[in-house]
Coordinates of C-alpha atoms and ligand atoms in Angstrom, one line a residue:
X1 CA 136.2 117.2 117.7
X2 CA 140.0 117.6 117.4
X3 CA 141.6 119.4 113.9
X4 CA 140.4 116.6 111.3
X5 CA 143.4 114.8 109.6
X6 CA 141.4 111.9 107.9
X7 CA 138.1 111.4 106.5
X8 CA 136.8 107.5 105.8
X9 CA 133.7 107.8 103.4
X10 CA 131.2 104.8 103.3
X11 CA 128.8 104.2 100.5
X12 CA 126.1 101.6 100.1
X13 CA 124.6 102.0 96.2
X14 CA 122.0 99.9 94.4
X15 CA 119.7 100.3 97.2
X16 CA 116.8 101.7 95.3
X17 CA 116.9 98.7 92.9
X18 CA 117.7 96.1 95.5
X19 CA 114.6 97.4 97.6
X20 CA 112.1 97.3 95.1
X21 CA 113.3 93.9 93.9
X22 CA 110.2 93.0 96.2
X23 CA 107.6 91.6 93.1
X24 CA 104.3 92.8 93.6
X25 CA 102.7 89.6 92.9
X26 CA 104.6 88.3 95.8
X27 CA 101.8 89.2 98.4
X28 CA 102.7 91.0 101.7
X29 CA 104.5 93.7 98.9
X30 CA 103.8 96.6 102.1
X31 CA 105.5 94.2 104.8
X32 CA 108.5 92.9 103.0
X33 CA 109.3 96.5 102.0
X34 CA 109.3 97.6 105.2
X35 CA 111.5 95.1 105.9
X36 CA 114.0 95.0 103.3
X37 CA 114.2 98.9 103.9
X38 CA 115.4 98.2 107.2
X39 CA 117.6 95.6 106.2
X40 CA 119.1 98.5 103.7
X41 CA 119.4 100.8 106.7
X42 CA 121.0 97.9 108.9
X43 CA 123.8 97.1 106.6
X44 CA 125.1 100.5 106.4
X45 CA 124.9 100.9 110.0
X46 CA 126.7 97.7 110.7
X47 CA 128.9 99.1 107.8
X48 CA 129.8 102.1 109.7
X49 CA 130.3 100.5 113.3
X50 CA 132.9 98.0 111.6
X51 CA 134.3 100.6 110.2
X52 CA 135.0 102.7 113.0
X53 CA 135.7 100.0 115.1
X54 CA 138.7 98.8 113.0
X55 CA 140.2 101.9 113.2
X56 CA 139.6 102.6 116.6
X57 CA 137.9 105.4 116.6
X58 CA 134.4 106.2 118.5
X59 CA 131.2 107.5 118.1
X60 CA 132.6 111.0 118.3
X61 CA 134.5 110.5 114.8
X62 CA 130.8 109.8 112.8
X63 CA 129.8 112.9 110.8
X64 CA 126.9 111.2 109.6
X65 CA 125.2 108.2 108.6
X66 CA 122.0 108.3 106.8
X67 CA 120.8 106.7 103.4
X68 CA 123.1 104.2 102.8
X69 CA 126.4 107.1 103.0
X70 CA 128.5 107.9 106.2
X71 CA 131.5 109.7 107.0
X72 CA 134.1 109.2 109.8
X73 CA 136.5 112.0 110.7
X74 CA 139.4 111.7 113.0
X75 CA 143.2 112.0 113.5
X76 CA 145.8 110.7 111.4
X77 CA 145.9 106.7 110.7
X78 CA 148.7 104.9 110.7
X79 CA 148.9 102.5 107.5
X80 CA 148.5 99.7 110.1
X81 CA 145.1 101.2 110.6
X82 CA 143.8 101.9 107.4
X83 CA 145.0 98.6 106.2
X84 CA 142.3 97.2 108.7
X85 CA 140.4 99.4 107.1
X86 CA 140.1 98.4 104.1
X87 CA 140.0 94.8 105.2
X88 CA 136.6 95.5 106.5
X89 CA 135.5 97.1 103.4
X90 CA 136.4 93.8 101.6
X91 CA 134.4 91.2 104.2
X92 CA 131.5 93.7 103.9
X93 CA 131.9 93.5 100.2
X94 CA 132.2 90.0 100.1
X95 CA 128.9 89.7 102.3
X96 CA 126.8 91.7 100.2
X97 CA 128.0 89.7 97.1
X98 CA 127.0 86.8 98.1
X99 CA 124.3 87.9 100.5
X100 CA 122.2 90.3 98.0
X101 CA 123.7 88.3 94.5
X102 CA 125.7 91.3 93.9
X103 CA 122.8 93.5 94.2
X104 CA 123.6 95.9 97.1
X105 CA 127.9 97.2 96.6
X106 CA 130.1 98.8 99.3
X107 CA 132.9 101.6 98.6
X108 CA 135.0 102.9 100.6
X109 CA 137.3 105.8 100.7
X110 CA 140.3 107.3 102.8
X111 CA 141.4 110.3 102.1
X112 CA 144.6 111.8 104.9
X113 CA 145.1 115.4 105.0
X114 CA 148.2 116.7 103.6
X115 CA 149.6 119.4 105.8
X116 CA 147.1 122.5 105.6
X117 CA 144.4 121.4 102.6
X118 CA 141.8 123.1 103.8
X119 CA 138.7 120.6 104.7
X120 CA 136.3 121.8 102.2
X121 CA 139.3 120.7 99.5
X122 CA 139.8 117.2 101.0
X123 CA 136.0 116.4 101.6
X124 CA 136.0 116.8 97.9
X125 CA 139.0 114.9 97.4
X126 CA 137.4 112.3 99.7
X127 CA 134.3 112.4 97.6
X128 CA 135.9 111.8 94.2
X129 CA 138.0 109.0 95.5
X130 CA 134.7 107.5 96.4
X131 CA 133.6 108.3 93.3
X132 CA 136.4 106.1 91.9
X133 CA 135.8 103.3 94.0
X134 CA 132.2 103.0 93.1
X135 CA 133.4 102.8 89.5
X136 CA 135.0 99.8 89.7
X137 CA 132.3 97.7 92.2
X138 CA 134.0 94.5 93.2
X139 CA 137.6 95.2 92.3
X140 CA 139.0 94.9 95.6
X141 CA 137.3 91.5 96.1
X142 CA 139.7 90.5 93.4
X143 CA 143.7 90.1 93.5
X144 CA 144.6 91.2 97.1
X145 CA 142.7 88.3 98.9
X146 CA 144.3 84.5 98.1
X147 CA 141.5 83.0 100.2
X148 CA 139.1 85.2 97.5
X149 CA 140.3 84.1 93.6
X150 CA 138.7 85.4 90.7
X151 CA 136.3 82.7 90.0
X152 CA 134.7 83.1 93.3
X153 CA 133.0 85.9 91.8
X154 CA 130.4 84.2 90.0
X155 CA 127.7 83.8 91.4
X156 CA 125.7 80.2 91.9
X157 CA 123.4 79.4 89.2
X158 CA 120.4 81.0 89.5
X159 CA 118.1 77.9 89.6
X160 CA 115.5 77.4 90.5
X161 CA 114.6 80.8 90.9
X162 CA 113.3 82.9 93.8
X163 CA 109.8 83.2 93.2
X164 CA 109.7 86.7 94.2
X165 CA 112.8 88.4 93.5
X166 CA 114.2 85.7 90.7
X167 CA 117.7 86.9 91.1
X168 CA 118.8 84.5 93.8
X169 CA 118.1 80.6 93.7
X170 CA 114.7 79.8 95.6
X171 CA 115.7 77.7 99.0
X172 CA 112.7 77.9 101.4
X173 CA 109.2 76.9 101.0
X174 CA 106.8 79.6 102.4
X175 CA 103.0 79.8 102.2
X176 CA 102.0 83.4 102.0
X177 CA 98.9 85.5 103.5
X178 CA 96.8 84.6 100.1
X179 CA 97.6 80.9 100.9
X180 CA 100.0 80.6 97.6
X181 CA 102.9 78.3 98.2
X182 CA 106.0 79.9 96.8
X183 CA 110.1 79.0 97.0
X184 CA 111.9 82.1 98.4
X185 CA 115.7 82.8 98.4
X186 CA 117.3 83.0 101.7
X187 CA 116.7 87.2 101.5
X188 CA 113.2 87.6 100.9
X189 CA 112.6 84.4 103.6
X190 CA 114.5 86.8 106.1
X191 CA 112.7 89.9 105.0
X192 CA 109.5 88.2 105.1
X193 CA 110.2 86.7 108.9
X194 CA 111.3 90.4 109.8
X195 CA 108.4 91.8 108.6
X196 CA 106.2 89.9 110.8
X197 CA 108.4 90.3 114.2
X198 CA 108.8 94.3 113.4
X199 CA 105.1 95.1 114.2
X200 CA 105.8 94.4 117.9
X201 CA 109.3 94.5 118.4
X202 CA 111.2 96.8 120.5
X203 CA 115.0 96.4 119.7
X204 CA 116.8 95.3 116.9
X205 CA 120.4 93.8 118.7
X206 CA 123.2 93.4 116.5
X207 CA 125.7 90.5 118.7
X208 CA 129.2 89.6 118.1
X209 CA 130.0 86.5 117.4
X210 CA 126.6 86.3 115.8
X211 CA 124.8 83.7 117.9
X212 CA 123.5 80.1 115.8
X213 CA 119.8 81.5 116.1
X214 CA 120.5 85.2 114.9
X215 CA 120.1 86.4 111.5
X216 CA 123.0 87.3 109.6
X217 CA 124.3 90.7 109.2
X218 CA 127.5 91.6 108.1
X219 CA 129.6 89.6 110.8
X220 CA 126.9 90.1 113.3
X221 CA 124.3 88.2 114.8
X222 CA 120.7 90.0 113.8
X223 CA 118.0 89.7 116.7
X224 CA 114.5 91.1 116.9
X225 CA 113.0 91.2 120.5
X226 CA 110.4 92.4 122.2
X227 CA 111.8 92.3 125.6
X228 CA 111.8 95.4 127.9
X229 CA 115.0 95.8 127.7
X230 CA 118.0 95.2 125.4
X231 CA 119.4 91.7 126.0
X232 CA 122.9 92.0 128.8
X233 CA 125.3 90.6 126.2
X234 CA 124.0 92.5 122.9
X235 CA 126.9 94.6 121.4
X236 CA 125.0 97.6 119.5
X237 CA 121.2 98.2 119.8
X238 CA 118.3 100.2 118.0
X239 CA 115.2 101.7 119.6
X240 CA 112.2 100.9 117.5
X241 CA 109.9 102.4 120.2
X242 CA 110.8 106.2 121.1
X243 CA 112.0 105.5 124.6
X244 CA 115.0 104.4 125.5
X245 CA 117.6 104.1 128.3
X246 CA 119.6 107.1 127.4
X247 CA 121.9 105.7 129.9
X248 CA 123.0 102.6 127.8
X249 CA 125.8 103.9 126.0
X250 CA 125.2 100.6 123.0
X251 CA 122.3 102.1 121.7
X252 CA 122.6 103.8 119.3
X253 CA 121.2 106.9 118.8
X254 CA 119.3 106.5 115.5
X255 CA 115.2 106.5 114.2
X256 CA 115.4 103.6 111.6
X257 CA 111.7 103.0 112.7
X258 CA 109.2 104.4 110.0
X259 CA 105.8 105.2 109.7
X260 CA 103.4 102.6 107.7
X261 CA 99.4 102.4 107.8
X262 CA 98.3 99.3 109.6
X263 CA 95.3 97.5 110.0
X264 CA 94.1 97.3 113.6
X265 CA 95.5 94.3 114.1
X266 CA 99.1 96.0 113.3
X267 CA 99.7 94.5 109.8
X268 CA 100.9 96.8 107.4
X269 CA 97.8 98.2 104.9
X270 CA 98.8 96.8 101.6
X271 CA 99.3 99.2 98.5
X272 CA 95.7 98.3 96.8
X273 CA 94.1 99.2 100.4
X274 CA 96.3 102.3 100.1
X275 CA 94.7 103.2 96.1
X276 CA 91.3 102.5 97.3
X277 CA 91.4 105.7 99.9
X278 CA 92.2 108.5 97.6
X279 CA 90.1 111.4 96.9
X280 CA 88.4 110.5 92.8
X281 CA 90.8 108.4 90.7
X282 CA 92.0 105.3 93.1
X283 CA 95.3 106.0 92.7
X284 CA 98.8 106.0 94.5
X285 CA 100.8 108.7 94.6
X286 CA 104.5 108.1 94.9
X287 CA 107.0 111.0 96.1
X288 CA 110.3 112.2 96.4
X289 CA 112.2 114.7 98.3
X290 CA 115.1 115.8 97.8
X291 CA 117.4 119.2 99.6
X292 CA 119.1 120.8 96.6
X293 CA 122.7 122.0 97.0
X294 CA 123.5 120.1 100.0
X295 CA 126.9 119.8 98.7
X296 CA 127.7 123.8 98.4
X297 CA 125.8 124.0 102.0
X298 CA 128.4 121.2 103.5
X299 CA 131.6 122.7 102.0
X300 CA 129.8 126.3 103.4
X301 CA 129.8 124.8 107.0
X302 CA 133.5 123.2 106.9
X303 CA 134.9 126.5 105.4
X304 CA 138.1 128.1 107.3
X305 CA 137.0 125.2 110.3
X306 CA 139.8 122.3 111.7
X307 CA 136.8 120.1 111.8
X308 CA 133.8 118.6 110.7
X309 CA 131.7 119.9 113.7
X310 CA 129.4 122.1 111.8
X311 CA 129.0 119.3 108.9
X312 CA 128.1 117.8 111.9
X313 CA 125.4 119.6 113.4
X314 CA 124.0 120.6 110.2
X315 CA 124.0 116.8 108.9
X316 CA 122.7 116.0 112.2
X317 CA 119.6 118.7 111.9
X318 CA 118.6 117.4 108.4
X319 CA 118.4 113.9 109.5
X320 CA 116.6 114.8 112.4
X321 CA 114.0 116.6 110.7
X322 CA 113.4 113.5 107.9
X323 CA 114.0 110.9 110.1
X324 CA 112.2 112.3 113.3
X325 CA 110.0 115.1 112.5
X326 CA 108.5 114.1 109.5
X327 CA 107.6 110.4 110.3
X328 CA 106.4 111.5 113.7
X329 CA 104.2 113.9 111.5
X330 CA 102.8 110.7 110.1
X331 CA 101.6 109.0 112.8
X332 CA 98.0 111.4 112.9
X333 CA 95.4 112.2 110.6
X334 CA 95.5 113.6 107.5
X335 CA 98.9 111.9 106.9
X336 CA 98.4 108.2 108.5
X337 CA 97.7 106.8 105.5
X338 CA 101.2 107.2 103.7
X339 CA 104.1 104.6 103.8
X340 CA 107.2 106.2 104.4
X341 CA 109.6 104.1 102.3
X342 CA 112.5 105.4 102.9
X343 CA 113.7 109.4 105.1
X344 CA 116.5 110.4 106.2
X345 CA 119.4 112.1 105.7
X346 CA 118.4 114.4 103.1
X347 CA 115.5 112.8 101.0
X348 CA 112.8 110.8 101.1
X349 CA 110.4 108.4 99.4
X350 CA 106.5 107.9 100.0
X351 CA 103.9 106.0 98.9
X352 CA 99.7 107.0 99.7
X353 CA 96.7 108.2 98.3
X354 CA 97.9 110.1 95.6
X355 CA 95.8 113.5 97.3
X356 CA 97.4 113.0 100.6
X357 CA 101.0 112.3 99.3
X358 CA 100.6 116.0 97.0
X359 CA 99.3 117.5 100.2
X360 CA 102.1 116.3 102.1
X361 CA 105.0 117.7 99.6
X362 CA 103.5 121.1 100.1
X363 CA 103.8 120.7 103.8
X364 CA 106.9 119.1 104.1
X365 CA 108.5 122.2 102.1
X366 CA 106.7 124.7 104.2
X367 CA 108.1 123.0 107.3
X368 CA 111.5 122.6 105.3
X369 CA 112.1 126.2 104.5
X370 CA 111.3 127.4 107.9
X371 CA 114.1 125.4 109.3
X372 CA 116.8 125.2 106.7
X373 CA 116.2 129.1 104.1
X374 CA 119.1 130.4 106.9
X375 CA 121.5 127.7 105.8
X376 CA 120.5 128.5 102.1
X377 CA 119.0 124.7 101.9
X378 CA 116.1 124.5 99.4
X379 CA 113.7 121.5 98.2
X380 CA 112.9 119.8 95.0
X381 CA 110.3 117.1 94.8
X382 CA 108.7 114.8 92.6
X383 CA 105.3 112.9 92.5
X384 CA 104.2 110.4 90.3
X385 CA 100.6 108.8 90.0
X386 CA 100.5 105.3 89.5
X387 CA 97.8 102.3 89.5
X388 CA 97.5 100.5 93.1
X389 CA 98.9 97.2 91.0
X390 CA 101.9 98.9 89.4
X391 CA 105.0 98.0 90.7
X392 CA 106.2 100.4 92.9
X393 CA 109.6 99.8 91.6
X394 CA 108.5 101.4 88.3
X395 CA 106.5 104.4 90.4
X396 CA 109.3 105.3 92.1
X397 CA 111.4 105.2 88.9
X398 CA 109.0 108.0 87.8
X399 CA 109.3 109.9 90.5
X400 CA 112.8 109.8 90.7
X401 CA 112.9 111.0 87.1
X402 CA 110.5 114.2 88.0
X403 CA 113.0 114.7 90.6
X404 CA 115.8 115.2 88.3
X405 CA 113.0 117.3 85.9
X406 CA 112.7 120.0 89.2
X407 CA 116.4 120.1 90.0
X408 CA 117.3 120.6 86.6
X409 CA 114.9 122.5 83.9
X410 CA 113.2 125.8 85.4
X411 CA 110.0 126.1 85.5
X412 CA 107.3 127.8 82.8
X413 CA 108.4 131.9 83.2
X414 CA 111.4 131.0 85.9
X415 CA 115.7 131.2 84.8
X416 CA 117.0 128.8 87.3
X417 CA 115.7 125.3 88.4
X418 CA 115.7 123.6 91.7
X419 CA 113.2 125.0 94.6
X420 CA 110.9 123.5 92.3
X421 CA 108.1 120.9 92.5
X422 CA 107.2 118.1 89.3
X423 CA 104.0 116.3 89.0
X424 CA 100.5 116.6 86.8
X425 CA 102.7 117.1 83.3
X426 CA 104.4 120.4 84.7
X427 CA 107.1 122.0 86.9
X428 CA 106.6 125.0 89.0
X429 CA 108.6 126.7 91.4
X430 CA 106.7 126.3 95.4
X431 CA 106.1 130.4 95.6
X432 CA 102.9 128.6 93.3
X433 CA 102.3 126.0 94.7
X434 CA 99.2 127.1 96.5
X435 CA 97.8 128.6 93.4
X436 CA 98.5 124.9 91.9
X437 CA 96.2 123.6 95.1
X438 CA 93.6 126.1 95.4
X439 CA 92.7 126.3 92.3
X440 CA 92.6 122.7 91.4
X441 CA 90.3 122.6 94.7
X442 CA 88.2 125.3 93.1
X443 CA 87.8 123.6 90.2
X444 CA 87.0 120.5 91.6
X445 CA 84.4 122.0 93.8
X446 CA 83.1 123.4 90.9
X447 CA 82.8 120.6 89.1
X448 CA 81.2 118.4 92.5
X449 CA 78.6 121.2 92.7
X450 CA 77.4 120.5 88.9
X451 CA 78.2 124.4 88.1
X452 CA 80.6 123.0 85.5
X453 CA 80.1 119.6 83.6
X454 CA 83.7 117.6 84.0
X455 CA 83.9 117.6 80.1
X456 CA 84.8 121.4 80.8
X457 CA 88.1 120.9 82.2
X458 CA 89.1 118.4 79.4
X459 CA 88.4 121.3 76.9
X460 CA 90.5 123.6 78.9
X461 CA 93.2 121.3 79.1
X462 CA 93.2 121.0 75.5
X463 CA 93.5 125.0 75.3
X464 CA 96.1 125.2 77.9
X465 CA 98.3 122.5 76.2
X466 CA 98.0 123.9 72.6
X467 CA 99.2 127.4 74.5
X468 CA 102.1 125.9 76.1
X469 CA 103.0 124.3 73.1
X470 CA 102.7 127.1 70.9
X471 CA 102.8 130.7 72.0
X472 CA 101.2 131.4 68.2
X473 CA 98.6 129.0 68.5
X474 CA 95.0 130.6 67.1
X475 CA 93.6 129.3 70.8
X476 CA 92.6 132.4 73.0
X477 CA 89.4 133.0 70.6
X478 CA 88.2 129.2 70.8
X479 CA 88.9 129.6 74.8
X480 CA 86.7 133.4 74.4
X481 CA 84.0 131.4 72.3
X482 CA 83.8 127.9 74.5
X483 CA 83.8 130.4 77.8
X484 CA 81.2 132.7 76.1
X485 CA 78.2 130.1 74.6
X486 CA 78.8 127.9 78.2
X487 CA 79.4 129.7 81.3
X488 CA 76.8 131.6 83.3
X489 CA 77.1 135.6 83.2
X490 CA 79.7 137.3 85.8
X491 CA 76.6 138.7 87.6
X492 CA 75.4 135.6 88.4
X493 CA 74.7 134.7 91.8
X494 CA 77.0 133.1 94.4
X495 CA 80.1 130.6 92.7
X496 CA 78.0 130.7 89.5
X497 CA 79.4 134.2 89.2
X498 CA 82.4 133.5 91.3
X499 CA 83.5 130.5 87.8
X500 CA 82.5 132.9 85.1
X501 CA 84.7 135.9 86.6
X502 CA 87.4 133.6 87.0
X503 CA 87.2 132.2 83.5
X504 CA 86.7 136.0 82.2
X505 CA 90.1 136.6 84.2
X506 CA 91.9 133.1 82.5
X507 CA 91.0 134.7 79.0
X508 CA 92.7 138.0 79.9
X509 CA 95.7 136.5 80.6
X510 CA 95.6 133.5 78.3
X511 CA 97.8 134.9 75.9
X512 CA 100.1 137.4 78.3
X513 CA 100.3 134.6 80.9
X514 CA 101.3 136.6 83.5
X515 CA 100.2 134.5 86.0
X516 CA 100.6 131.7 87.7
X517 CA 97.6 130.3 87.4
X518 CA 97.3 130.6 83.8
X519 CA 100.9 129.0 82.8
X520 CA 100.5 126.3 85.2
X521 CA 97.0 125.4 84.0
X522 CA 97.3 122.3 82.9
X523 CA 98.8 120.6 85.9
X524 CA 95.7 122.3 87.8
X525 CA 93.1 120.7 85.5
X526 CA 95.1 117.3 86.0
X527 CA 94.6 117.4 89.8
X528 CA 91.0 118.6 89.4
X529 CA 90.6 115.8 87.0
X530 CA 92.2 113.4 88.9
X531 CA 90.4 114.0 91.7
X532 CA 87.1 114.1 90.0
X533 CA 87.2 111.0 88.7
X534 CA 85.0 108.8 90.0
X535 CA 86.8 104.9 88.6
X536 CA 89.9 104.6 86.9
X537 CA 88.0 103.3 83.9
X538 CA 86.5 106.1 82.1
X539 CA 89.5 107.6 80.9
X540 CA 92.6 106.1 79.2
Ligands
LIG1 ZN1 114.3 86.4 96.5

């Protein structure tokens, strides 16, 4: 890449909202998320192709392009240029207005370099110009368009409503998998024939002028094919298998595929299915990832350079390792079972049996530090437990907010947040995270065995909390006196021994707590309650 004299920033936002906006009542919940997520993905694609396209610039001049955000970088513009520019950032905006009821918004930002501003300075610059823009959603659909007035931004009344989403007038009549006849809005009618045509599709082909039959995308023409190859006349293409022509220079080079259970007959596993296979309590577990500090580590890799190239390759690594790696991870045992709902870029969002999606986050960050301590990258994540009929909307609200707990209050004996994991009523930092497993496991095992009734753990967790709460608490000697009239001596044989030393060791440290173990006790009893629990019924 030449020296860098302007950077165009793209930005979809509302995306989490407008992809849950899927009601869980609605039947086929799994599919049409799967497709809407795509749809999500699509858009800011198409977003960034029109983009670059209007300025004339190639696929060179993409940074990157993942989760809704992308960044072009190129020589200097002419105002010619980046008046076509922001033209295209209008007809997108007018599309999703209309198209998503003002759900899904587009911003845009150009920022040129002023003679020597070091690119660090004017990604910033970029950034908080972006910022601006995303303050004021809609504003540049107002005023500088005479074709566009005011009034055109109201919205048709809402009536009658979409019997899914209710934010867009219901237009088509569709009879669902349970047999239900409902009215859909034009959106989730599209999502829903998306859904069925992804399980054996091959190409997504986005065609200019969009053909009568396509579906609508942005200004292009939407279709799904199976074919075994991409259709002659197709402008841009995605690869929903692995394989592709590497020699057709159209497609481009992006996973938007992802991994989600299906049934044998390559339907998607719906969330209640999904409850139904965790370990104990039948419930979901719904988790986000999320690299801390990416900001600092992308200003790191632009410092004293004339171009974005490490940005680049860095931005190009991460996405490769959510996008690629960890979906492909998905596609065997243990993990099949969890819906990847969004990854890329630098997060993601999963839904599964709430055992399998804890397991995973420990993975994930294993595999995450390997590749990414050099470059001074760490992980946060969330996970939030939820009933199978809950709407994932309000699980991943949850998570998101556990998310924002680990990047932002450190953990039980730590100074500094972030590299930090929240779920089970606690934070802890991952150098405990196995501690946090193993000894839930232990417990559990414990507890399968009949060496310890259940009961047990609820009275612990009653001592743990009143410790946490209240480093004065009178608890250690109720702990010394429950732990002395219950458990077996330490000389006992075999993992009758093996529960009273470690209870012996708990009361040592119960008031010190040194340890891990002991400060993040009550998260451990959670898990071993959780996954002792045999329906969701006995407990509140
Ligand atoms: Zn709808």
């Amino acid at each position: 890449m030449n020296a860098v004299q302007t950077i165009l920033l793209g930005d979809l936002s509302g995306v989490q909202d407008f992809l849950f906006d899927v009601a869980a009542e609605g039947g086929g919940q799994a599919r049409r998320l799967r497709a809407r997520s795509l749809f999500i993905s699509l858009v800011a694609e198409v977003a960034a192709l029109r983009l670059s396209e209007a300025v004339g610039w190639g696929r060179s001049q993409l940074v990157f392009s993942a989760a809704g955000k992308f960044l072009l970088a190129g020589p200097a513009l002419p105002e010619a240029a980046r008046d076509r520019a922001r033209l295209e950032a209008v007809e997108i905006s007018r599309w999703l207005f209309t198209e998503t009821g003002a759900a899904l918004r587009f911003a845009l930002a150009i920022h040129g370099l002023v003679n020597g501003q070091p690119l660090p300075h004017a990604y910033d610059h970029a950034q908080q110009a972006l910022q601006r823009a995303k303050w004021r959603p809609w504003s540049d659909l107002l005023g500088q368009d005479p074709a566009w007035p005011a009034a055109a931004l109201v919205l048709p009344p809402i009536s009658p409503p979409c019997d899914l989403c209710r934010r867009r007038p219901g237009r088509h009549t569709e009879r669902d998998d349970d047999d239900t006849e409902r009215l859909l809005c034009a959106r989730c009618h599209q999502d829903g024939e998306l859904g069925r045509r992804l399980p054996t599709a091959r190409w997504l082909e986005l065609h200019a002028p969009p053909p009568p039959d396509a579906m609508d995308l942005a200004g292009f023409g939407l279709r799904v094919t199976n074919a075994n190859r991409p259709a002659p006349d197709a402008r841009f293409v995605f690869a929903l298998t692995h394989q592709y022509p590497v020699t057709d220079g159209r497609i481009v080079p992006r996973r938007l595929a992802r991994h989600i259970p299906r049934h044998p007959d390559n339907q998607p596993v719906e969330f209640k299915d999904l409850g139904a296979r965790a370990t104990g309590a039948p419930l979901l577990g719904v988790l986000k990832l999320d690299a801390d500090n990416l900001g600092a580590a992308f200003r790191h890799a632009a410092q004293g350079a004339a171009n974005l190239d490490g940005v680049k390759r860095l931005s190009e690594r991460l996405d490769d390792f959510f996008a690629r790696q960890l979906d492909d991870l998905l596609a065997r045992p243990p993990w099949s079972d969890l819906y990847m709902v969004f990854s890329g870029g630098d997060d993601l969002l999963l839904v599964g049996p709430w055992n399998v999606a804890f397991d995973f986050a420990g993975h994930v960050q294993q595999l995450f530090a390997r590749a990414f301590a050099r470059d001074g990258l760490t992980l946060s994540g969330g996970l939030a437990l939820v009933k199978p009929t809950f709407p994932i909307r309000s699980g991943a609200d949850q998570a998101d907010a556990l998310l924002e707990q680990a990047k932002t209050e450190p953990a039980l004996g730590a100074t500094v947040p972030k590299d930090q994991m929240a779920a089970f009523g606690q934070v802890w930092k991952w150098s405990d995270h196995a501690t946090v497993v193993n000894t839930a496991r232990r417990l559990a095992e414990w507890v399968r065995q009949d060496l310890m009734p259940r009961g047990w753990l609820h009275t612990l967790l009653d001592l743990a909390e009143a410790r946490n709460r209240d480093a004065a608490a009178p608890v250690t000697a109720r702990l010394a006196y429950h732990i002395g009239r219950n458990y077996p001596p330490s000389h006992a044989d075999g993992a009758r021994g093996e529960l009273r030393r470690w209870a012996n060791d708990l009361l040592a440290d119960f008031d010190a707590g040194q340890r891990a173990e002991t400060r993040l006790l009550p998260a451990i009893l959670r898990h071993a309650l959780t996954a002792t629990r045999s329906t969701s019924r006995d407990e509140p």
